[in-house]
Short mmCIF file of C-alpha atoms in Angstrom, two decimals:
data_model
loop_
_atom_site.label_atom_id
_atom_site.label_comp_id
_atom_site.label_asym_id
_atom_site.label_seq_id
_atom_site.Cartn_x
_atom_site.Cartn_y
_atom_site.Cartn_z
CA MET N 13 -0.06 -0.05 -0.04
CA SER N 14 1.08 3.59 -0.41
CA ALA N 15 3.29 4.71 2.10
CA HIS N 16 2.73 8.47 1.80
CA GLU N 17 0.52 11.16 3.25
CA PHE N 18 -2.77 11.78 1.25
CA THR N 19 -1.92 15.35 -0.47
CA VAL N 20 -3.98 17.72 -2.42
CA ALA N 21 -2.05 16.22 -5.31
CA ASP N 22 -3.23 13.06 -4.78
CA LEU N 23 -6.87 14.13 -4.54
CA LYS N 24 -6.87 16.38 -7.70
CA ARG N 25 -5.85 13.29 -9.34
CA ILE N 26 -8.40 10.66 -7.92
CA LEU N 27 -11.02 13.34 -8.82
CA ARG N 28 -9.88 13.62 -12.11
CA GLU N 29 -9.53 9.79 -12.92
CA GLY N 30 -12.96 8.79 -10.92
CA ALA N 31 -15.13 11.33 -11.64
CA GLY N 32 -13.92 13.90 -14.30
CA ALA N 33 -13.20 17.79 -13.85
CA ASP N 34 -16.21 20.19 -14.63
CA GLU N 35 -14.83 22.68 -17.56
CA GLY N 36 -16.12 25.70 -15.46
CA VAL N 37 -13.53 24.95 -12.59
CA ASP N 38 -9.95 25.15 -12.34
CA LEU N 39 -8.75 22.01 -10.24
CA ASP N 40 -5.05 23.33 -10.54
CA GLY N 41 -6.08 26.60 -8.97
CA ASP N 42 -6.45 27.21 -4.97
CA ILE N 43 -9.25 24.49 -4.41
CA LEU N 44 -8.43 23.99 -0.83
CA ASP N 45 -11.47 25.68 0.75
CA THR N 46 -13.91 25.52 -2.02
CA ASP N 47 -16.97 23.23 -1.52
CA PHE N 48 -17.04 20.12 -3.67
CA GLU N 49 -20.54 21.27 -4.78
CA SER N 50 -19.07 24.19 -6.13
CA LEU N 51 -16.12 22.12 -7.81
CA GLY N 52 -19.07 20.27 -9.38
CA TYR N 53 -19.04 17.05 -7.48
CA ASP N 54 -22.06 15.36 -6.23
CA SER N 55 -22.58 12.66 -3.46
CA LEU N 56 -22.10 9.95 -6.14
CA ALA N 57 -19.00 11.52 -7.11
CA MET N 58 -17.71 11.75 -3.56
CA LEU N 59 -18.88 8.05 -3.17
CA GLU N 60 -16.24 6.89 -6.48
CA THR N 61 -13.90 9.25 -4.78
CA GLY N 62 -13.98 7.79 -1.38
CA SER N 63 -13.87 4.19 -2.89
CA ARG N 64 -10.63 5.18 -4.81
CA ILE N 65 -8.98 6.77 -1.59
CA GLU N 66 -9.53 3.55 0.16
CA ARG N 67 -8.40 1.60 -2.17
CA GLU N 68 -5.17 3.21 -2.97
CA PHE N 69 -4.11 4.22 0.59
CA GLY N 70 -5.35 0.73 1.99
CA VAL N 71 -7.76 2.46 4.29
CA THR N 72 -11.49 2.13 5.26
CA LEU N 73 -13.26 5.41 5.56
CA ASP N 74 -16.85 5.88 7.59
CA ASP N 75 -19.42 7.31 5.86
CA GLU N 76 -19.62 10.41 7.58
CA VAL N 77 -15.70 10.97 6.50
CA LEU N 78 -17.21 11.87 2.80
CA THR N 79 -20.62 13.41 3.92
CA GLU N 80 -18.95 15.91 6.67
CA ALA N 81 -16.04 16.69 4.66
CA GLU N 82 -17.47 19.73 2.49
CA THR N 83 -14.15 20.93 1.32
CA PRO N 84 -10.63 19.46 0.00
CA ARG N 85 -8.89 20.82 3.13
CA ALA N 86 -11.52 18.88 5.43
CA LEU N 87 -11.46 15.55 3.29
CA ILE N 88 -7.60 15.70 3.20
CA GLU N 89 -7.03 16.07 7.22
CA ALA N 90 -9.75 13.26 7.63
CA VAL N 91 -8.25 11.08 5.28
CA ASN N 92 -4.63 11.35 6.93
CA HIS N 93 -6.27 11.23 10.32
CA VAL N 94 -7.12 7.57 9.19
CA VAL N 95 -4.01 7.23 7.42
CA VAL N 96 -1.89 7.75 10.63
CA ARG N 97 -4.21 6.01 13.12
CA SER N 98 -3.98 2.92 10.75
CA GLY N 99 -0.49 2.85 10.49
CA ALA N 100 -0.30 3.34 6.65
CA VAL N 101 2.68 5.92 6.76
CA MET R 194 -56.67 17.33 -22.92
CA SER R 195 -58.14 14.59 -24.63
CA GLY R 196 -55.48 14.36 -27.26
CA ALA R 197 -57.84 14.27 -30.26
CA GLY R 198 -56.83 16.35 -33.09
CA VAL R 199 -53.42 16.74 -31.69
CA ARG R 200 -50.77 15.89 -34.42
CA THR R 201 -47.09 14.89 -33.48
CA VAL R 202 -44.62 15.91 -35.57
CA VAL R 203 -41.08 15.62 -36.01
CA THR R 204 -38.92 18.83 -35.83
CA GLY R 205 -35.16 17.66 -35.21
CA LEU R 206 -32.90 14.68 -35.86
CA GLY R 207 -29.71 13.85 -34.34
CA VAL R 208 -28.15 10.66 -36.13
CA ALA R 209 -25.24 8.57 -35.37
CA ALA R 210 -24.54 5.78 -37.73
CA PRO R 211 -21.70 3.50 -38.67
CA ASN R 212 -21.72 4.88 -42.20
CA GLY R 213 -21.97 8.56 -40.82
CA CYS R 214 -22.61 10.63 -37.75
CA GLY R 215 -24.71 13.63 -38.23
CA VAL R 216 -28.08 13.86 -40.17
CA GLU R 217 -26.60 14.93 -43.87
CA ALA R 218 -23.44 12.98 -43.71
CA TYR R 219 -25.69 9.75 -42.90
CA TRP R 220 -28.06 10.66 -45.56
CA ALA R 221 -25.50 11.34 -48.31
CA ALA R 222 -23.92 7.88 -47.67
CA VAL R 223 -27.22 6.03 -47.54
CA ARG R 224 -28.46 7.75 -50.71
CA LYS R 225 -24.94 6.63 -52.51
CA GLY R 226 -25.02 2.94 -51.06
CA THR R 227 -22.05 3.73 -48.82
CA SER R 228 -21.97 0.89 -46.08
CA GLY R 229 -20.30 0.94 -42.58
CA ILE R 230 -19.84 -2.32 -42.51
CA GLY R 231 -16.35 -3.82 -41.52
CA ARG R 232 -14.24 -5.80 -39.49
CA VAL R 233 -14.92 -5.47 -35.68
CA SER R 234 -11.99 -3.17 -34.46
CA ARG R 235 -12.85 -2.24 -30.99
CA PHE R 236 -11.70 -5.84 -29.93
CA ASP R 237 -9.90 -8.99 -31.81
CA PRO R 238 -12.93 -10.86 -32.90
CA ALA R 239 -10.51 -13.62 -34.33
CA GLN R 240 -11.63 -15.83 -31.53
CA TYR R 241 -15.40 -15.46 -32.13
CA PRO R 242 -17.18 -16.69 -35.28
CA ALA R 243 -18.62 -13.63 -36.23
CA ARG R 244 -16.19 -11.02 -37.13
CA LEU R 245 -18.15 -8.12 -38.76
CA ALA R 246 -19.93 -5.18 -37.44
CA GLY R 247 -21.29 -1.55 -38.21
CA GLU R 248 -19.07 0.59 -36.08
CA ILE R 249 -19.13 4.15 -35.69
CA THR R 250 -15.60 5.21 -36.25
CA ASP R 251 -15.65 9.03 -36.55
CA PHE R 252 -17.10 9.43 -32.95
CA VAL R 253 -14.61 11.14 -30.48
CA ALA R 254 -16.65 11.62 -26.98
CA GLU R 255 -14.41 14.08 -25.84
CA ASP R 256 -15.50 16.65 -28.80
CA HIS R 257 -18.86 16.39 -27.49
CA LEU R 258 -19.31 15.95 -23.96
CA PRO R 259 -18.06 17.63 -20.49
CA GLY R 260 -15.04 16.10 -18.48
CA ARG R 261 -17.65 15.31 -15.66
CA LEU R 262 -20.12 13.01 -18.07
CA LEU R 263 -17.09 11.08 -19.41
CA PRO R 264 -16.44 8.66 -16.20
CA GLN R 265 -20.10 7.98 -15.61
CA THR R 266 -20.82 7.09 -19.11
CA ASP R 267 -21.09 3.93 -21.24
CA ARG R 268 -20.30 4.70 -25.16
CA MET R 269 -23.84 4.16 -25.73
CA THR R 270 -24.68 7.07 -23.62
CA ARG R 271 -22.31 9.29 -25.07
CA ILE R 272 -23.31 9.16 -28.45
CA ALA R 273 -27.09 9.57 -27.35
CA LEU R 274 -26.31 12.50 -25.60
CA ALA R 275 -24.19 14.07 -28.49
CA SER R 276 -27.27 12.75 -30.74
CA ALA R 277 -29.97 14.56 -28.34
CA ASP R 278 -27.56 17.65 -28.84
CA TRP R 279 -27.76 17.48 -32.70
CA ALA R 280 -31.39 16.78 -32.50
CA LEU R 281 -32.16 20.06 -30.42
CA ALA R 282 -30.14 21.99 -32.65
CA ASP R 283 -31.82 20.83 -35.79
CA ALA R 284 -34.91 21.81 -33.93
CA GLY R 285 -33.87 25.06 -32.98
CA VAL R 286 -34.61 24.53 -29.65
CA ASP R 287 -32.81 25.81 -26.76
CA PRO R 288 -34.38 23.67 -23.93
CA ARG R 289 -33.51 26.65 -21.41
CA ASN R 290 -36.07 28.65 -22.81
CA LEU R 291 -39.03 26.06 -22.35
CA PRO R 292 -40.49 25.07 -19.41
CA GLU R 293 -38.65 22.07 -18.11
CA TYR R 294 -41.89 20.07 -17.32
CA GLY R 295 -43.05 20.56 -20.66
CA MET R 296 -40.37 18.46 -22.09
CA GLY R 297 -40.19 14.49 -21.87
CA VAL R 298 -37.52 12.14 -22.63
CA ILE R 299 -38.65 8.63 -24.09
CA THR R 300 -36.12 6.27 -25.44
CA ALA R 301 -35.99 2.81 -26.01
CA SER R 302 -32.99 0.28 -25.25
CA SER R 303 -32.08 -3.58 -25.85
CA SER R 304 -29.05 -4.15 -24.06
CA GLY R 305 -28.11 -1.12 -21.73
CA GLY R 306 -24.21 -0.10 -21.39
CA PHE R 307 -22.62 -3.44 -22.27
CA GLU R 308 -18.99 -2.08 -22.30
CA PHE R 309 -19.30 -0.05 -18.94
CA GLY R 310 -20.84 -2.87 -17.49
CA GLN R 311 -18.06 -5.65 -18.88
CA ARG R 312 -15.39 -3.23 -17.36
CA GLU R 313 -16.70 -3.21 -13.79
CA LEU R 314 -17.53 -6.70 -13.86
CA ARG R 315 -14.03 -7.67 -14.84
CA ALA R 316 -12.93 -5.68 -11.83
CA LEU R 317 -15.55 -7.26 -9.44
CA TRP R 318 -14.45 -10.43 -10.61
CA SER R 319 -10.68 -9.81 -10.69
CA LYS R 320 -10.11 -7.53 -7.91
CA GLY R 321 -13.16 -7.25 -5.80
CA GLY R 322 -16.15 -5.07 -5.22
CA ARG R 323 -14.54 -1.98 -3.88
CA HIS R 324 -13.02 -1.55 -7.52
CA VAL R 325 -16.32 -1.27 -9.17
CA SER R 326 -17.11 2.17 -10.29
CA ALA R 327 -19.92 3.93 -8.42
CA TYR R 328 -21.14 5.08 -11.44
CA GLN R 329 -22.06 1.30 -12.37
CA SER R 330 -25.29 1.84 -10.25
CA PHE R 331 -26.55 3.69 -13.20
CA ALA R 332 -24.33 3.52 -16.01
CA TRP R 333 -25.43 0.14 -17.67
CA PHE R 334 -29.10 0.63 -17.01
CA TYR R 335 -31.52 0.41 -19.70
CA ALA R 336 -33.03 3.85 -18.64
CA VAL R 337 -29.78 5.53 -18.32
CA ASN R 338 -29.89 7.29 -21.65
CA SER R 339 -33.25 9.00 -21.14
CA GLY R 340 -31.75 9.73 -17.72
CA GLN R 341 -28.89 11.32 -18.73
CA ILE R 342 -30.51 13.46 -21.77
CA SER R 343 -33.21 14.89 -19.01
CA ILE R 344 -30.50 15.82 -16.79
CA ARG R 345 -28.33 17.40 -19.27
CA ASN R 346 -30.95 19.56 -20.82
CA GLY R 347 -33.13 20.25 -17.94
CA MET R 348 -36.24 17.99 -19.44
CA ARG R 349 -37.97 17.06 -16.75
CA GLY R 350 -41.41 16.04 -18.26
CA PRO R 351 -42.80 12.49 -18.65
CA SER R 352 -40.06 10.25 -19.45
CA GLY R 353 -38.88 6.68 -19.45
CA VAL R 354 -37.48 3.66 -21.64
CA VAL R 355 -39.13 0.92 -23.91
CA VAL R 356 -37.58 -2.33 -23.60
CA SER R 357 -38.41 -4.34 -26.51
CA ASP R 358 -35.58 -5.26 -28.65
CA GLN R 359 -35.31 -3.59 -31.77
CA ALA R 360 -39.30 -3.22 -31.87
CA GLY R 361 -38.50 -0.72 -29.30
CA GLY R 362 -37.22 1.89 -31.52
CA LEU R 363 -40.86 2.40 -32.72
CA ASP R 364 -42.27 1.34 -29.40
CA ALA R 365 -40.69 4.33 -27.81
CA LEU R 366 -41.92 6.98 -30.66
CA ALA R 367 -45.37 6.09 -30.11
CA GLN R 368 -45.12 6.22 -26.50
CA ALA R 369 -43.66 9.87 -27.31
CA ARG R 370 -46.68 10.47 -29.16
CA ARG R 371 -48.94 9.42 -26.16
CA GLN R 372 -46.98 12.00 -23.94
CA ILE R 373 -47.60 14.72 -26.46
CA ARG R 374 -51.42 14.04 -26.91
CA LYS R 375 -51.86 13.90 -23.19
CA GLY R 376 -50.49 17.56 -23.16
CA THR R 377 -46.46 17.66 -23.23
CA GLY R 378 -45.18 19.99 -25.87
CA LEU R 379 -42.17 18.24 -26.92
CA VAL R 380 -40.58 15.02 -26.37
CA MET R 381 -37.24 13.72 -27.12
CA SER R 382 -37.34 10.03 -28.62
CA GLY R 383 -35.74 7.22 -30.51
CA ALA R 384 -32.85 5.53 -29.38
CA VAL R 385 -29.33 4.58 -29.37
CA ASP R 386 -27.66 1.25 -28.69
CA ALA R 387 -23.86 0.19 -28.79
CA SER R 388 -22.56 -3.14 -27.49
CA ILE R 389 -19.71 -3.85 -29.63
CA CYS R 390 -17.52 -5.34 -26.84
CA PRO R 391 -16.75 -8.93 -25.98
CA TRP R 392 -19.29 -9.22 -23.65
CA GLY R 393 -21.93 -7.81 -25.85
CA TRP R 394 -20.94 -10.05 -28.49
CA VAL R 395 -21.44 -13.15 -27.27
CA ALA R 396 -24.63 -11.80 -25.85
CA GLN R 397 -25.81 -11.00 -29.28
CA MET R 398 -24.06 -14.53 -30.48
CA ALA R 399 -26.54 -16.20 -28.22
CA SER R 400 -29.46 -15.28 -30.61
CA GLY R 401 -28.23 -17.51 -33.23
CA ARG R 402 -28.79 -14.95 -35.54
CA LEU R 403 -25.36 -13.40 -36.39
CA SER R 404 -23.71 -13.66 -39.48
CA THR R 405 -20.53 -15.47 -39.68
CA SER R 406 -19.39 -14.07 -43.10
CA GLU R 407 -16.20 -12.62 -43.51
CA ASP R 408 -17.28 -10.66 -46.70
CA PRO R 409 -18.57 -7.32 -46.05
CA GLU R 410 -20.37 -6.79 -49.15
CA ARG R 411 -22.28 -10.18 -48.86
CA ALA R 412 -22.11 -10.82 -44.90
CA TYR R 413 -25.82 -9.17 -44.27
CA LEU R 414 -28.14 -10.14 -47.20
CA PRO R 415 -31.98 -9.73 -45.98
CA PHE R 416 -34.32 -11.20 -48.64
CA ASP R 417 -31.52 -13.01 -50.83
CA ALA R 418 -31.39 -16.77 -51.13
CA ALA R 419 -28.12 -16.43 -49.70
CA ALA R 420 -29.18 -14.86 -46.33
CA ARG R 421 -27.30 -16.08 -42.89
CA GLY R 422 -28.09 -13.79 -40.50
CA HIS R 423 -27.33 -10.04 -39.58
CA VAL R 424 -24.38 -7.67 -38.89
CA PRO R 425 -24.87 -6.29 -35.66
CA GLY R 426 -24.28 -2.32 -35.60
CA GLU R 427 -24.11 0.69 -33.20
CA GLY R 428 -26.06 3.89 -33.28
CA GLY R 429 -29.46 5.08 -34.04
CA ALA R 430 -31.26 8.15 -34.09
CA LEU R 431 -32.85 10.65 -31.71
CA LEU R 432 -35.82 13.01 -33.06
CA VAL R 433 -37.41 15.83 -31.50
CA LEU R 434 -41.42 15.06 -31.21
CA GLU R 435 -43.53 18.22 -30.93
CA ASP R 436 -47.07 18.91 -30.98
CA LEU R 437 -47.47 20.82 -33.89
CA GLU R 438 -49.52 23.84 -32.61
CA HIS R 439 -46.57 23.81 -29.92
CA ALA R 440 -43.87 23.69 -32.89
CA ARG R 441 -46.04 26.53 -34.90
CA ALA R 442 -46.20 28.71 -31.51
CA ARG R 443 -42.59 28.77 -31.32
CA GLN R 444 -42.03 29.44 -34.91
CA ALA R 445 -40.40 25.96 -35.38
CA ARG R 446 -38.93 25.01 -38.84
CA THR R 447 -41.02 23.24 -41.36
CA PRO R 448 -41.20 19.81 -39.81
CA TYR R 449 -39.91 16.71 -41.25
CA GLY R 450 -43.08 14.77 -41.14
CA GLU R 451 -45.84 13.64 -39.07
CA ILE R 452 -45.88 10.23 -36.96
CA ALA R 453 -49.41 9.79 -38.42
CA GLY R 454 -49.87 5.68 -37.24
CA TYR R 455 -48.39 3.21 -34.91
CA GLY R 456 -49.52 -0.63 -34.53
CA SER R 457 -48.12 -3.39 -32.48
CA ALA R 458 -48.88 -7.12 -31.86
CA MET R 459 -47.19 -9.95 -29.89
CA ASP R 460 -46.43 -13.12 -31.97
CA PRO R 461 -47.89 -16.22 -30.53
CA ARG R 462 -45.86 -18.45 -28.52
CA PRO R 463 -43.65 -20.90 -30.51
CA GLY R 464 -45.58 -24.17 -31.19
CA SER R 465 -48.89 -22.70 -30.73
CA GLY R 466 -49.73 -23.32 -34.44
CA ARG R 467 -51.16 -19.66 -34.75
CA PRO R 468 -49.77 -17.34 -37.21
CA PRO R 469 -47.12 -14.45 -36.87
CA THR R 470 -48.79 -11.20 -36.07
CA LEU R 471 -46.66 -8.77 -38.00
CA VAL R 472 -49.69 -8.22 -40.75
CA ARG R 473 -51.77 -7.04 -37.82
CA ALA R 474 -49.14 -4.62 -36.43
CA ILE R 475 -49.09 -3.27 -40.04
CA GLU R 476 -52.54 -2.80 -40.37
CA LEU R 477 -52.84 -1.28 -37.14
CA ALA R 478 -50.57 1.19 -37.96
CA LEU R 479 -52.26 1.87 -41.04
CA ALA R 480 -55.73 2.17 -39.72
CA ASP R 481 -54.37 4.50 -36.81
CA ALA R 482 -53.05 6.57 -39.90
CA GLY R 483 -56.23 6.57 -41.54
CA ALA R 484 -54.33 5.21 -44.66
CA ALA R 485 -54.98 2.74 -46.98
CA PRO R 486 -52.15 0.66 -48.41
CA GLU R 487 -52.11 2.83 -51.70
CA ASP R 488 -51.10 5.55 -49.62
CA ILE R 489 -47.77 4.20 -48.50
CA ASP R 490 -45.22 4.74 -50.72
CA VAL R 491 -42.37 3.00 -49.32
CA VAL R 492 -41.71 0.27 -46.72
CA PHE R 493 -38.29 0.16 -44.81
CA ALA R 494 -38.40 -3.37 -43.87
CA ASP R 495 -37.15 -5.21 -40.73
CA ALA R 496 -34.88 -7.17 -42.54
CA ALA R 497 -34.06 -9.65 -40.57
CA ALA R 498 -32.17 -11.65 -43.08
CA VAL R 499 -32.98 -14.96 -41.32
CA PRO R 500 -34.70 -16.91 -44.10
CA ALA R 501 -37.60 -17.83 -41.88
CA LEU R 502 -38.19 -14.28 -40.60
CA ASP R 503 -37.76 -12.74 -44.02
CA ARG R 504 -40.27 -15.21 -45.32
CA ILE R 505 -43.06 -14.03 -42.86
CA GLU R 506 -42.35 -10.32 -43.05
CA ALA R 507 -42.22 -10.65 -46.98
CA GLU R 508 -45.44 -12.56 -46.87
CA ALA R 509 -46.93 -9.90 -44.55
CA VAL R 510 -45.94 -7.19 -46.92
CA SER R 511 -47.70 -9.10 -50.04
CA ARG R 512 -50.61 -9.56 -48.02
CA VAL R 513 -51.27 -6.10 -47.12
CA PHE R 514 -49.79 -4.35 -50.21
CA GLY R 515 -50.41 -7.16 -52.89
CA PRO R 516 -47.16 -8.71 -54.74
CA ARG R 517 -44.43 -6.60 -55.50
CA GLY R 518 -46.99 -4.01 -54.72
CA VAL R 519 -44.99 -1.43 -52.79
CA PRO R 520 -41.36 -0.36 -53.09
CA VAL R 521 -39.44 -2.11 -50.05
CA THR R 522 -35.80 -0.94 -48.91
CA ALA R 523 -33.56 -2.00 -46.01
CA PRO R 524 -30.87 0.59 -45.99
CA LYS R 525 -29.77 -1.19 -42.52
CA THR R 526 -27.80 -3.45 -45.14
CA MET R 527 -25.00 -0.21 -45.02
CA THR R 528 -25.20 -0.14 -40.97
CA GLY R 529 -26.03 -3.58 -39.64
CA ARG R 530 -28.96 -4.16 -37.26
CA LEU R 531 -28.82 -1.41 -34.36
CA TYR R 532 -31.24 -3.29 -32.13
CA SER R 533 -33.21 -0.34 -30.52
CA GLY R 534 -31.52 2.26 -32.67
CA ALA R 535 -32.33 0.86 -35.92
CA ALA R 536 -36.16 1.76 -36.12
CA PRO R 537 -35.52 5.29 -35.32
CA LEU R 538 -32.75 5.69 -37.74
CA ASP R 539 -35.17 4.06 -40.26
CA VAL R 540 -37.37 6.59 -39.55
CA ALA R 541 -34.92 9.29 -40.14
CA ALA R 542 -34.38 8.02 -43.32
CA ALA R 543 -37.86 7.84 -44.08
CA LEU R 544 -38.40 11.26 -43.11
CA LEU R 545 -35.58 12.35 -45.24
CA ALA R 546 -37.40 10.27 -48.26
CA LEU R 547 -40.02 12.44 -47.70
CA ARG R 548 -38.00 15.39 -47.70
CA ASP R 549 -36.10 14.56 -51.02
CA GLN R 550 -38.74 12.44 -52.76
CA VAL R 551 -36.05 9.41 -53.17
CA ILE R 552 -36.16 6.08 -52.04
CA PRO R 553 -32.49 5.10 -50.65
CA PRO R 554 -31.30 1.48 -51.86
CA SER R 555 -30.75 -1.75 -49.98
CA VAL R 556 -27.18 -2.87 -50.71
CA GLY R 557 -25.36 -6.25 -51.53
CA VAL R 558 -28.65 -7.97 -51.68
CA THR R 559 -29.69 -9.95 -54.83
CA PRO R 560 -33.43 -10.20 -54.18
CA ASP R 561 -34.78 -13.93 -53.98
CA PRO R 562 -37.85 -13.60 -56.56
CA GLY R 563 -39.88 -16.00 -54.25
CA TYR R 564 -40.41 -13.08 -51.94
CA ALA R 565 -42.47 -11.07 -54.46
CA LEU R 566 -40.82 -7.78 -53.04
CA ASP R 567 -39.97 -4.65 -55.27
CA LEU R 568 -36.84 -4.39 -53.24
CA VAL R 569 -34.72 -0.99 -54.36
CA VAL R 570 -31.56 -2.52 -54.56
CA GLY R 571 -28.46 -0.95 -56.25
CA ALA R 572 -29.22 2.52 -56.42
CA GLU R 573 -31.77 5.16 -54.87
CA ARG R 574 -34.98 5.44 -56.64
CA ALA R 575 -36.45 8.95 -57.27
CA ALA R 576 -39.99 8.64 -56.54
CA PRO R 577 -43.05 10.22 -54.81
CA VAL R 578 -42.82 9.78 -51.27
CA ARG R 579 -45.76 11.03 -48.94
CA SER R 580 -46.10 8.25 -46.56
CA ALA R 581 -43.63 5.69 -45.44
CA LEU R 582 -44.13 2.33 -43.20
CA VAL R 583 -41.35 1.46 -41.06
CA VAL R 584 -41.36 -2.04 -39.71
CA ALA R 585 -39.41 -3.48 -36.48
CA ARG R 586 -39.35 -6.83 -35.00
CA GLY R 587 -38.12 -7.51 -31.52
CA HIS R 588 -36.42 -11.07 -30.51
CA GLY R 589 -39.17 -12.80 -28.43
CA GLY R 590 -42.14 -11.72 -30.22
CA PHE R 591 -42.60 -8.24 -30.83
CA ASN R 592 -43.76 -6.56 -33.89
CA SER R 593 -44.51 -3.05 -34.58
CA ALA R 594 -45.03 -0.50 -37.44
CA LEU R 595 -44.99 3.03 -37.91
CA VAL R 596 -46.70 5.34 -40.50
CA VAL R 597 -44.79 8.79 -41.09
CA ARG R 598 -46.18 11.11 -43.26
CA ALA R 599 -45.72 14.58 -45.01
CA VAL R 600 -47.52 17.37 -43.13
CA ARG R 601 -50.39 18.42 -44.87
CA THR R 602 -50.62 22.49 -44.59
#
């Protein structure tokens, strides 16, 4: 399994691969505090994103992690909390 | 609204066919007799007994769809979304300017999103459930084209999907007409199918009706003594259907034609000894259109290319119209059979035949005189075309027929 922290670069790559990117949104810009809805990602896109993070980082995310993390910053923090706890890093 | 007196007209066409994407590209190819049938290229067909298909080779999804839609759509849905865009543009409709609950979407589907489903099932089998895309929950589903067209264009009126194999393409148009008669001003209808992937291929082979010929020009030969099954294809057509008054109120273009009549009938169960019901479907469609057989100027045949099925269709046409009593054509000899997409594509061709007063040819076929059909082969035939009958049959006994007619003004 991946032996590094979950970064914003990981998140952007996973979003692009799993759910695509909205043409009206610059994912390469500063998106850390923009909520996922404004970035064009609905609940199903977040489900797919969560599933890919779990696979890649060898962790299990509670449903609340995905529903409660409204921004990339919040999701990255929540995921890394689980990654560290599970000893993946 | 009772629906009496409501006339359903076609104001826009979106076409994606193996021999041309876009109405005019397809129609030019069909009139010239240009076939889109060739060896399967989307996967290596060497290990399968059937190796030819009508593939769409000039469709690049990224050119037509936003990035957010690509990971969640099967090939058939991508082609359907583009075709719907083309149909709306052709009709001069910007759905943002119309009431969202006044527009519906009713398509047909015969197999759903096979290629997407194959990929996800492979992931499930080889890697486990955590590797299956969340979008598999709907990307494979029969109703997905209707749903995605509805979402993309904000068309939130009566919507649905009809699943009756190849007959579904006509059954969807009939269902759309019912909704228009009940008061919905505009319905996007028709069908696009695409399942040329290994899983879709073996599913189609299970019908026992696929041609195993290696010669693209002699593989799919309806009404020919050498008929040996059909070549599968991908694509279809989406049509903008409108209440004539709705079209007039928005000063729409001159309609291509009117959906004037429809009929359907189920064959009796095999072994019952009772006759097939295709004649009944045709007679119902003519009666519904208020048309006599002599009013029909051309028949677009279902053209199964399975001798027993060709016989049933030829006898039905002869019984209604008399031996060699009406010109018959099968432009699907240039595309292969497109399952639910086939009949809407034939309806598009029939409407263009009305527009240009010409009957497109069937290609490759040497008609068996025993069928007593006036089959238009070799080259197109100039002829007065005011009404056309389109016939479609689905595996399992579905028989449907639809009459399109020039709009009398």
